[in-house]
Every structure is written in structure tokens, then in C-alpha cells.
XYZ file of C-alpha atoms in Angstrom:
261
model
C -20.531 -3.033 -15.623
C -18.775 -2.493 -12.296
C -16.742 -5.229 -10.634
C -17.682 -3.670 -7.297
C -16.004 -1.052 -5.166
C -12.361 -0.814 -4.168
C -10.757 1.303 -1.458
C -7.205 2.550 -1.965
C -5.663 4.348 1.009
C -2.804 6.804 0.587
C -3.904 7.389 -2.989
C -3.245 11.102 -3.462
C 0.093 10.384 -5.100
C 2.673 7.780 -6.046
C 1.922 4.077 -5.811
C -1.542 4.547 -4.324
C -2.582 6.874 -7.121
C -1.351 4.430 -9.761
C -3.244 1.575 -8.098
C -6.474 3.572 -7.984
C -6.233 4.417 -11.681
C -5.365 0.838 -12.659
C -8.261 -0.654 -10.699
C -10.589 1.899 -12.278
C -9.364 0.775 -15.700
C -10.042 -2.802 -14.587
C -13.681 -1.937 -13.918
C -13.856 -1.071 -10.216
C -15.513 1.977 -8.705
C -12.951 3.575 -6.411
C -12.960 5.185 -2.981
C -9.734 7.173 -2.775
C -8.341 8.167 0.597
C -5.606 10.294 2.081
C -5.115 12.951 4.757
C -7.295 16.071 4.783
C -4.598 18.406 3.428
C -4.381 16.283 0.271
C -8.077 16.586 -0.536
C -7.452 18.679 -3.653
C -5.203 15.946 -5.038
C -7.868 13.374 -4.239
C -10.528 15.389 -6.055
C -8.295 15.591 -9.131
C -7.903 11.819 -8.975
C -11.664 11.390 -8.689
C -12.008 13.379 -11.907
C -9.525 11.123 -13.700
C -11.315 7.996 -12.517
C -14.676 9.362 -13.623
C -13.067 10.119 -16.974
C -12.519 6.362 -17.310
C -16.250 5.815 -16.944
C -16.149 4.642 -13.329
C -17.655 6.112 -10.182
C -15.333 7.520 -7.527
C -15.481 9.242 -4.172
C -12.801 10.990 -2.094
C -12.897 10.176 1.618
C -10.311 11.931 3.764
C -9.144 10.331 6.976
C -6.223 9.097 9.055
C -5.688 5.336 8.782
C -4.152 5.236 12.264
C -7.561 6.181 13.730
C -10.128 3.391 13.928
C -13.114 5.704 13.574
C -11.667 7.176 10.364
C -11.069 3.740 8.870
C -14.556 2.538 9.748
C -15.997 5.709 8.240
C -13.976 5.036 5.091
C -15.473 1.568 4.684
C -18.999 2.682 5.575
C -18.985 5.629 3.154
C -17.503 3.522 0.373
C -20.307 0.975 0.690
C -22.947 3.685 1.031
C -21.859 5.616 -2.058
C -20.355 2.956 -4.328
C -21.982 -0.311 -3.276
C -20.621 -3.507 -1.811
C -16.900 -3.660 -1.105
C -14.819 -5.974 -3.284
C -11.241 -4.834 -2.657
C -9.291 -3.098 0.098
C -5.801 -1.849 -0.739
C -4.135 -0.697 2.484
C -1.429 1.329 0.772
C -1.006 4.315 3.111
C 2.314 4.611 4.909
C 5.397 6.673 5.615
C 9.050 6.030 4.830
C 10.917 9.042 6.247
C 12.768 10.228 8.289
C 15.314 7.447 8.584
C 18.131 7.173 11.108
C 20.242 4.527 12.753
C 18.301 2.703 15.461
C 20.459 4.155 18.245
C 19.624 7.674 17.021
C 15.887 7.122 16.485
C 13.664 9.145 18.855
C 10.829 7.233 20.487
C 8.189 9.452 18.895
C 9.526 8.676 15.403
C 9.445 4.943 16.157
C 5.898 5.173 17.485
C 4.737 7.201 14.490
C 5.969 4.504 12.122
C 4.138 1.832 14.093
C 0.960 3.911 14.272
C 0.696 4.751 10.580
C 2.303 1.800 8.818
C 1.406 -1.139 11.027
C -1.618 -0.089 13.072
C -3.055 1.639 10.001
C -2.766 -1.570 7.996
C -4.239 -3.591 10.871
C -7.256 -1.279 11.063
C -7.832 -1.393 7.298
C -7.507 -5.185 7.233
C -9.876 -5.530 10.192
C -12.596 -3.214 8.883
C -12.448 -4.648 5.365
C -12.501 -8.241 6.593
C -15.586 -7.589 8.726
C -17.390 -5.970 5.791
C -16.443 -8.712 3.327
C -17.491 -11.463 5.747
C -20.800 -9.682 6.317
C -21.443 -9.480 2.569
C -20.697 -13.189 2.134
C -19.338 -12.930 -1.410
C -15.580 -13.233 -0.887
C -13.151 -10.475 -1.748
C -9.577 -9.275 -1.831
C -7.445 -7.513 0.783
C -4.042 -6.139 -0.231
C -1.334 -4.614 1.959
C 1.856 -2.676 1.343
C 4.912 -4.657 2.375
C 8.418 -3.853 1.070
C 11.770 -5.364 0.272
C 12.678 -3.922 3.670
C 10.034 -6.267 5.093
C 12.119 -9.230 3.964
C 15.642 -7.976 4.642
C 16.145 -5.254 7.222
C 18.536 -2.640 5.781
C 20.604 -0.101 7.719
C 18.960 3.216 8.717
C 15.558 1.697 7.974
C 14.951 0.005 11.318
C 11.608 1.609 12.148
C 10.286 1.265 8.618
C 11.518 -2.310 8.211
C 9.942 -3.365 11.497
C 6.521 -2.227 10.314
C 6.906 -3.979 6.979
C 7.978 -7.253 8.603
C 4.879 -6.834 10.758
C 2.671 -6.434 7.699
C 3.971 -9.749 6.350
C 2.943 -11.487 9.565
C -0.405 -9.720 9.676
C -1.084 -10.693 6.064
C -0.311 -14.354 6.719
C -2.392 -14.512 9.897
C -5.463 -12.850 8.400
C -5.195 -15.018 5.283
C -5.276 -18.106 7.514
C -8.278 -16.817 9.455
C -10.593 -15.694 6.651
C -9.699 -17.937 3.736
C -12.797 -20.013 4.520
C -14.882 -17.018 3.437
C -13.202 -16.986 -0.001
C -11.299 -13.827 0.922
C -7.647 -13.685 -0.086
C -5.092 -11.510 1.694
C -1.805 -10.638 0.020
C 0.754 -7.833 -0.061
C 3.119 -6.316 -2.574
C 6.780 -5.983 -1.561
C 8.506 -3.510 -3.882
C 12.167 -2.651 -3.985
C 13.314 0.599 -5.573
C 10.239 2.312 -7.022
C 10.744 5.756 -8.516
C 8.327 7.910 -6.510
C 8.537 11.359 -4.983
C 8.567 9.685 -1.569
C 11.722 7.796 -2.514
C 13.438 10.899 -3.863
C 12.398 12.998 -0.859
C 14.016 10.469 1.443
C 17.216 10.089 -0.559
C 19.178 12.919 1.084
C 18.577 11.815 4.686
C 19.194 8.150 3.934
C 22.317 8.940 1.900
C 23.637 11.052 4.780
C 22.953 8.257 7.261
C 24.895 5.945 4.961
C 27.785 8.424 4.989
C 27.440 9.656 1.417
C 26.272 12.726 -0.514
C 22.726 13.110 -1.857
C 22.081 10.508 -4.532
C 24.055 7.763 -2.787
C 20.960 5.817 -1.778
C 19.422 6.001 -5.251
C 22.661 4.766 -6.810
C 22.717 1.813 -4.415
C 19.166 0.865 -5.375
C 19.899 1.199 -9.083
C 23.049 -0.923 -8.791
C 21.117 -3.793 -7.212
C 18.808 -4.326 -10.188
C 19.951 -7.081 -12.545
C 17.722 -5.685 -15.303
C 18.326 -2.832 -17.754
C 15.473 -1.077 -15.949
C 17.067 0.151 -12.726
C 14.062 1.509 -10.818
C 10.479 0.333 -10.946
C 7.478 2.591 -11.447
C 4.223 2.971 -9.523
C 2.513 1.428 -12.541
C 4.592 -1.742 -12.065
C 3.171 -2.090 -8.563
C -0.329 -1.306 -9.805
C -0.068 -4.086 -12.391
C 0.787 -6.588 -9.659
C -2.150 -5.424 -7.545
C -4.406 -5.718 -10.588
C -3.458 -9.382 -10.847
C -3.719 -10.120 -7.131
C -7.303 -8.835 -6.994
C -8.331 -10.704 -10.141
C -10.278 -13.960 -10.292
C -7.187 -15.615 -11.755
C -5.324 -15.017 -8.471
C -7.981 -16.744 -6.384
C -5.590 -19.507 -5.242
C -2.936 -17.077 -3.990
C -3.174 -15.930 -0.381
C -0.898 -15.040 2.512
C 1.881 -13.952 0.162
C 4.046 -10.834 0.109
C 5.102 -10.712 -3.520
C 8.451 -9.128 -4.390
C 9.004 -6.830 -7.350
C 12.529 -5.490 -7.157
C 14.359 -5.947 -10.440
C 16.090 -9.026 -9.063
C 17.896 -7.065 -6.343
C 17.390 -10.119 -4.143
C 15.497 -13.380 -4.421
C 13.048 -14.849 -1.912
């Protein structure tokens, strides 16, 4: 029996993919989303989800465009039934430079995809959940960089700080509808996105490739030095559960103890 439908944006790979698979295992039917050139990856993911006995649909679109986000919600409801969960996971993390060297178009691209994209997903999901009148869960992608702004991450960190504020504000506004709004705030998570960005970030820090990864690994107080996408997915699984119904407005850290809130 389905728990309802869940949307996971940016789910062609990495953390988003792991979240989609975990929520499918939890009993949700899943609408997976990413950009059009990742449609083959999305279709493969749909096959895996269906292999778990759940329904799934791939809906391509750009989260920075309001019409694409609204289409995502509408098609999800049309094909999978009422919306239960929105996971606004899509975002970018590279390139990274010092603030004084950051071109305006790079800055604006970060804001458009990471922050405006999350805003549009939150807005469309909230409207749908309020309309349905049965409560629900909205989840965003914050970051450790959304709690402490690191060097060469100025554009990225700004968007993640913004997501914390957006999460708190929306939680305050729609809690009366039994809708919770939370975010996950990971530290070093071993994804291809992290490894792709290592060289440029290491160079900006004045070191050879691998410098950034070593810094992240050194910060963990646990034997496990980098987290996995499945670690993030497990947190999301809890935050969308009935047991987490009294948690809202939070950006929950998972960082191996690299810093404490």
C-alpha cells in the first residue's frame, strides 16, 4: 500500500538518487526529476524504483523555472496521486572561487538554481499540500556551509544560508496545516559532485588536488571520515515519517562531528 507520492528533484545521481530509492523502499511512489540531458539516468532510476514494487515517473525540468516546477507537481499528482512529500534536493556546488574573483554570472547562477529553485519547489508543494488538506512534508537541501561560511564557497554558502531562512519562514507559515518543513545540512558526503569540485577548491585553497578532501576527512571525529548519500537518505526517511511530526523549521546537521550546532 502506497504512502502517497514523493517528488525528489536532482535525483539522477548522488544524494537525490539515494533519497528517491530510500523513499521508494519506505513505501512512496516517486516522481524523479532532473535536467533533460539526464533523462536516461532518470529512466534507469525509474526501473529500479519499480523493481521495489513502487510506481515511478521521470519528469525532466529546470527547478529555476516556475513553469517547470509547477509542471513537475501537476504531473506527479496526475500520474501518482496526491502529493505527500517534496524533497527539493537539486542544486550546484561548483565552480568555487574567492568572492573577489567570482563573476556576476556565476553568483547569479547559484542564486537561481540553489535558492530560487528551492523557493519554487517549496511554494508549489505548499500550495498543493494545503489544497489537499491532509498535511505533508517538505524537505530542502541545506549544508554545513549554510551554518558556517567557508572560504571559496561564498556563492554556495549564501544560497544555503538562504535555504535555512526559507525553511524556517515556511515552517512558521504552514505549520497550521500539519505540514512540516525541514532541511538536511550535510558536511563531507562522498559523491561525484564533491570529487568533481575537489581540484578547483583545492587550488583556491592553495594546495594540490586532494587537499580539500583531506581537510574534510580530518574534520570528522569518527572513524568514518566521509558520509554517504545513503546517510542523507536515512535522515530524510526519518524527517518525512510520522514519528518526525513534531519537528519543523530545522536544518539538521550530519557531518561526522566536524562542528556542532
